[in-house]
Structures are given as C-alpha cells and as structure tokens.
Amino acid sequence: MAVSRIFVHGLGAVSPAGWGVAALRDALEKQLAIPTQSLLRPGWEKTLQVRSVPPPISSPAFFAHPRLRRANSLAQFTVASALEALGENVSPVQNGAFRLGIVVCVMAGCVNYSRRFFEEVLREPATASPLIFPETVFNAPASHLAAFLGAKAASYTLVGDDGTFLQGLALAAQWLEEDKTDACIVVGAEETDWIVADAMKLFQRDAIHGAGAGAIFLKKNSVGALAELSAVTDSFPFTQSQGRAEAAQKMQAQLPESAPEELLCGDEIKKILGEAFVASAAWQCVAACEAIRQKELSAANVGVVGANQQAVGARFLACAEMI
C-alpha cells in the first residue's frame, strides 16, 4: 500500500548491543557478531546459546514506576525503546497535549514470565504467584506503555511473525490518515527464554536467539522529520502453493526499484544481534531510518521474510527538507 505523507519523527532501540539507537548503529557498522551467553535448559547438560540484552549502564527512571517495578523484560524493552523514540514528546503525551496511538508487535511475546508461572503451577498450584500472571499476557507491554504515558487513544497489540512490525507501521499510518490519532508509536519487541531458544533450533539449527526492541515514532507533520514512510507492501503469506521464495519475490516486486545497497537484509542484522523475530524487523527499519537521517542514503527498502507467516516490505525516503 502507498502511504500518504507519513513521517518518522523518532527512533528507539534496545538490543544485545546495548540500550539505544547509537549502540545498535555502532554494532551494525562494526559488523562484528555480539558475543553469546549460555542459557540453561532444564534436563540438558549442554546449554543453549543466546544473545541477551545487557543490563543498562544506569537504571532508567521508569523502572521505578508502579506499573513497571515487576514488569517482564519485554515490557522494559518496549518502554525504553518507545521513550527514546518519543524523546521530548514524552511530557506532552503525559499532559494530554496530543492523542498518541500505540502499536506493539510481538511473536513469542511474554514467554519468560509465562514459563515461570506455569513452572510454579506444576510445582505447587496453591502457591503459584498471582503477581506473575498479569505479565504472561501478550498485551502486557502495550498496557504498561499506555499506563506510563497516560495515553488514552488506540492501543493495539499485534501478534505474528517478523513481518508483523511492518503491518504495525501500516496500521499506524492508517490511523493517522483517518485522523484517529495525532501521532503513533510502533514497537517490535522480543525477550530471550530457553523455551524459545530451544524451539527455534527445530527450524533454524544455526540461529542464535536474540532479544530487544525497536521503535518508530510517526506523525503526519514533515517539520523536523527524520525520514518519510512512503510505502508498505501487501502481506504475502506462506502457503502450500506459495513458498517463502515466491512470497519474497512478490513482495520485492511491489517495492520501487532501488540501488542494491538500499535493500536492507535482515539476515545480516540477525548474524550480528541474533534472531529476535519482530524485534529484528524493527531493528531493520530503525537502521534504515537512521541511515537516511545521517544522509548516508536517500531511500531504503526494507524486505522482511518472516519466520512462518509472510513476506512484507516497506520503503523509507529522505524528506524533501533534508535534501
């Protein structure tokens, strides 16, 4: 779908490289894989290898918020990347100065606390902590973010594979075009857990499970924008009659032609930061917009071939004011 004058006004990221877009960009520029960590899998002597998000250098102030003191890591990544993307707009949102739409995209979702809760249930149902249960639902991160910001406009959680982040961008663009919101924050996030790392090995034996989040802040106003979201392709599903390669070809055919260096490949990001599903797609888009902001590119196509559902693409452009 073509997108009508939707602009990127902020970027945020949390990744195995660290907290912030600068850490993400530095890792991608160096092209050096982030070291892995060992993760114990119950019942196995051999550990799983993952790329986890390191602790922040200093504890973010939002960690002390009542809604976030016991929140799962997925919610922490979501809020941190969203706040970075919002920047100086955080206070205006909290003061009700404009309507902020929230779209949080996940695949595995809040698996860490889900696994922990059901472990407690199996061990002793009578003592399983009810404090954990709210953190097991897919919508927990979006709920925490909306509560922290006091945002009262639309707040959605989209569940699907990597391509879901681009669908989130398309949904946000639709809200803006229909004047349902004044601005939108779109976040893609995942967290590490042995259940996901173990399951992933059944389909991608050489992949390393990663975690983190990426966020893009969108408005219709071009003043001060970092880039323009000009298009999101249709979603081409994987079916018995249409495999991954064919779906990817149809997706790429809908994107405008570009120079080879303008097509950002998710596999390169995953080799450096790990396979983080929806978060990996978000990192791609953040990296594309940051390259445009730095005037390294005048346009960038992002092609996402998801884990098990779809191929989707998006195109970002430099704003006329930036050229």
XYZ file of C-alpha atoms in Angstrom:
323
model
C 0.000 0.000 0.000
C 1.193 3.513 -0.758
C 1.363 5.683 2.329
C 0.262 9.313 2.133
C 2.730 11.718 3.727
C 3.586 9.855 6.930
C 6.846 10.899 8.571
C 9.301 9.363 11.023
C 9.980 11.722 13.945
C 11.864 9.463 16.331
C 13.725 6.183 16.662
C 14.412 3.916 19.613
C 16.200 0.622 20.160
C 17.234 -1.898 22.771
C 19.376 -4.780 21.545
C 22.166 -7.169 22.553
C 24.478 -4.319 21.535
C 23.078 -2.139 24.319
C 20.368 0.385 25.171
C 19.820 3.000 22.485
C 19.988 3.540 18.731
C 23.653 4.582 18.979
C 24.629 1.148 20.325
C 22.624 -0.577 17.584
C 24.189 1.532 14.873
C 27.708 1.021 16.252
C 27.276 -2.773 16.205
C 25.998 -2.747 12.626
C 28.825 -0.504 11.455
C 31.465 -2.752 13.010
C 29.841 -5.868 11.510
C 31.040 -7.941 14.471
C 28.679 -10.505 15.993
C 27.735 -9.742 19.583
C 29.167 -12.442 21.915
C 26.739 -15.124 23.021
C 25.777 -16.162 26.547
C 24.967 -19.618 27.861
C 21.358 -20.296 28.866
C 20.479 -23.363 30.920
C 17.853 -25.678 29.502
C 16.297 -27.874 32.221
C 17.083 -31.535 31.678
C 20.090 -30.886 29.471
C 23.760 -30.764 30.401
C 24.525 -28.748 27.274
C 23.441 -25.119 27.434
C 21.734 -23.065 24.741
C 23.488 -20.030 23.284
C 21.632 -16.704 23.142
C 22.362 -13.015 22.633
C 20.760 -11.262 25.571
C 20.281 -7.564 26.204
C 22.972 -6.364 28.658
C 21.908 -4.504 31.798
C 21.615 -0.731 31.267
C 24.620 1.311 32.374
C 22.349 3.123 34.818
C 18.854 2.101 35.855
C 16.250 4.040 33.827
C 13.899 6.166 35.934
C 10.843 4.410 34.514
C 11.916 1.160 36.206
C 10.561 2.662 39.451
C 7.089 3.332 38.027
C 4.416 1.276 39.875
C 3.402 -0.466 36.648
C 6.962 -1.380 35.760
C 8.641 -2.365 39.031
C 7.733 -6.036 38.482
C 7.282 -5.901 34.712
C 8.778 -8.528 32.438
C 11.852 -7.707 30.375
C 9.709 -7.467 27.232
C 7.799 -4.547 28.751
C 11.056 -2.899 29.834
C 12.467 -3.143 26.296
C 9.192 -1.834 24.859
C 9.007 1.187 27.143
C 12.716 2.023 26.814
C 12.685 1.996 23.008
C 9.395 3.916 22.883
C 10.642 6.636 25.249
C 13.829 7.055 23.221
C 11.783 7.406 20.034
C 9.354 9.866 21.634
C 12.159 11.986 23.066
C 10.910 15.430 24.057
C 7.341 14.376 23.212
C 7.031 12.236 26.361
C 5.854 15.093 28.588
C 3.314 16.460 26.052
C 1.784 12.974 25.749
C 1.614 12.622 29.527
C -0.001 16.074 29.732
C -2.619 15.135 27.139
C -1.352 17.619 24.557
C -1.980 15.177 21.702
C -3.501 11.784 21.019
C -0.840 9.079 20.818
C -1.674 5.744 19.202
C 0.305 2.723 20.409
C 1.031 -0.413 18.367
C 3.188 -3.102 19.989
C 4.148 -6.075 17.817
C 5.350 -9.430 19.188
C 5.772 -13.034 18.134
C 6.837 -15.111 21.151
C 5.656 -12.367 23.494
C 5.883 -12.543 27.288
C 7.257 -16.078 27.314
C 9.659 -15.586 30.230
C 7.019 -14.973 32.870
C 4.631 -17.411 31.186
C 7.186 -20.177 31.540
C 7.928 -19.149 35.113
C 4.222 -19.050 36.077
C 3.439 -22.487 34.667
C 6.560 -23.910 36.308
C 5.136 -22.710 39.622
C 1.704 -24.128 38.780
C 3.174 -27.526 38.002
C 5.342 -27.443 41.112
C 2.587 -26.374 43.525
C -0.635 -24.795 42.205
C -1.624 -23.395 45.612
C 1.469 -21.200 45.823
C 1.808 -20.072 42.192
C 2.284 -16.300 42.368
C -0.720 -14.274 41.169
C 1.653 -11.307 40.809
C 3.295 -13.021 37.842
C 0.138 -13.849 35.921
C -0.602 -10.337 34.531
C 2.861 -10.376 32.952
C 2.068 -13.519 30.943
C -0.427 -11.953 28.521
C 0.583 -10.674 25.082
C -0.918 -7.253 25.765
C 1.117 -6.549 28.926
C 3.857 -4.401 27.287
C 1.373 -2.183 25.413
C -0.691 -1.822 28.573
C 2.350 -0.798 30.629
C 3.459 1.712 27.982
C -0.002 3.282 27.733
C -0.268 3.487 31.524
C 3.161 5.074 31.898
C 2.380 7.699 29.252
C -1.244 8.183 30.270
C -2.129 7.620 26.602
C -5.878 7.322 26.069
C -6.036 6.833 22.289
C -5.976 3.471 20.481
C -3.542 0.891 21.904
C -3.164 -2.375 19.986
C -1.004 -5.467 20.254
C -0.326 -7.350 17.008
C 0.843 -10.967 17.292
C 2.588 -12.608 14.364
C 5.965 -13.265 12.786
C 8.684 -10.769 11.811
C 6.541 -9.087 9.146
C 4.050 -8.007 11.794
C 6.157 -4.934 12.586
C 5.632 -3.624 9.062
C 1.927 -4.361 9.393
C 2.077 -2.268 12.560
C 3.561 0.615 10.564
C 0.754 0.284 8.016
C -1.868 0.278 10.773
C -0.363 3.370 12.383
C -0.301 5.130 9.011
C -3.981 4.276 8.555
C -4.857 5.719 11.970
C -3.021 8.935 11.105
C -4.620 9.221 7.673
C -8.073 8.718 9.193
C -7.319 11.249 11.967
C -7.869 8.662 14.700
C -4.638 9.763 16.376
C -2.296 12.764 16.180
C 0.839 10.596 16.341
C 1.722 6.902 16.692
C 4.490 4.870 18.271
C 5.110 1.430 16.758
C 7.265 -1.035 18.712
C 8.523 -4.520 17.878
C 9.874 -6.469 20.857
C 11.005 -9.930 21.986
C 12.725 -11.423 25.043
C 15.028 -14.426 25.472
C 13.948 -17.659 27.131
C 15.126 -21.257 26.880
C 11.722 -22.357 25.532
C 12.023 -20.069 22.508
C 15.741 -20.739 22.004
C 15.120 -24.489 22.145
C 12.094 -24.395 19.822
C 13.918 -22.225 17.300
C 16.616 -24.877 16.917
C 13.984 -27.225 15.446
C 13.663 -24.900 12.445
C 16.892 -22.857 12.338
C 19.684 -25.005 13.750
C 22.412 -22.394 13.302
C 20.433 -19.385 14.527
C 21.139 -17.663 17.848
C 18.100 -16.403 19.745
C 18.243 -12.651 20.467
C 16.140 -10.095 22.309
C 15.332 -6.412 22.455
C 13.040 -3.895 20.797
C 12.873 -1.250 18.111
C 10.502 1.711 17.949
C 9.441 4.246 15.322
C 7.502 7.431 16.119
C 5.219 8.607 13.294
C 3.382 11.854 12.543
C 1.733 13.473 9.516
C 3.772 16.650 10.012
C 7.003 16.779 7.987
C 8.637 19.579 10.012
C 11.672 18.165 11.806
C 11.134 14.661 10.418
C 13.988 12.156 10.133
C 12.564 10.249 7.159
C 9.324 9.542 5.326
C 7.458 6.231 5.314
C 6.351 6.109 1.683
C 5.022 2.562 1.281
C 4.273 -0.761 2.939
C 3.672 -3.682 0.590
C 0.861 -6.186 0.784
C 1.450 -9.168 3.046
C 2.286 -12.283 1.015
C 1.610 -15.383 3.132
C 3.475 -18.677 3.008
C 1.082 -21.396 1.816
C 1.234 -24.844 0.256
C 1.081 -23.212 -3.175
C 3.303 -20.210 -2.348
C 6.603 -20.837 -0.615
C 8.915 -18.365 1.073
C 10.912 -17.614 -2.085
C 7.825 -16.860 -4.188
C 6.306 -14.725 -1.429
C 9.574 -12.776 -1.139
C 9.681 -12.184 -4.902
C 6.126 -10.819 -4.923
C 6.923 -8.556 -2.002
C 10.038 -7.173 -3.690
C 8.093 -6.619 -6.922
C 5.813 -4.191 -5.074
C 8.724 -2.102 -3.825
C 10.114 0.605 -6.132
C 13.427 -0.218 -7.763
C 16.395 0.879 -5.737
C 20.154 0.665 -5.712
C 21.443 -2.667 -4.314
C 22.744 -1.032 -1.153
C 19.286 0.368 -0.406
C 17.750 -3.070 0.204
C 18.462 -3.901 3.828
C 18.831 -7.608 4.516
C 17.544 -8.923 7.819
C 19.948 -11.859 7.776
C 22.898 -9.507 8.287
C 21.287 -7.923 11.334
C 20.427 -11.378 12.725
C 24.016 -12.579 12.310
C 25.193 -9.674 14.448
C 22.402 -9.310 17.017
C 20.638 -12.670 16.898
C 17.257 -13.908 15.677
C 14.761 -11.757 17.536
C 11.779 -12.145 15.161
C 9.648 -8.988 15.333
C 12.416 -7.055 17.084
C 14.796 -7.937 14.233
C 12.379 -6.395 11.728
C 12.087 -3.311 13.929
C 15.896 -3.006 14.055
C 15.987 -3.141 10.255
C 13.559 -0.247 9.984
C 15.339 1.762 12.667
C 18.690 1.182 10.915
C 17.176 2.247 7.586
C 15.740 5.474 9.006
C 18.951 6.258 10.902
C 20.977 5.841 7.686
C 18.618 8.291 5.966
C 18.825 10.697 8.909
C 22.624 10.573 8.662
C 22.291 11.304 4.899
C 24.048 8.071 4.018
C 21.034 7.056 1.915
C 18.297 8.990 0.157
C 15.983 5.974 0.251
C 15.894 2.485 1.726
C 13.825 -0.612 1.040
C 13.337 -2.998 3.959
C 12.327 -6.523 2.980
C 11.154 -8.855 5.734
C 10.628 -12.560 5.127
C 9.069 -13.743 8.363
C 9.644 -16.847 10.408
C 6.498 -18.706 9.434
C 3.798 -16.456 8.005
C 4.555 -13.786 5.462
C 6.815 -11.588 3.396
C 6.286 -7.830 3.758
C 8.305 -4.817 2.649
C 8.481 -1.095 3.370
C 10.165 1.903 1.786
C 11.579 4.937 3.543
C 12.666 8.176 1.881
C 14.623 11.268 2.814
C 12.279 14.194 3.374
C 12.351 16.998 0.838
C 13.547 19.337 3.604
C 16.588 17.080 4.177
C 17.796 17.021 0.568
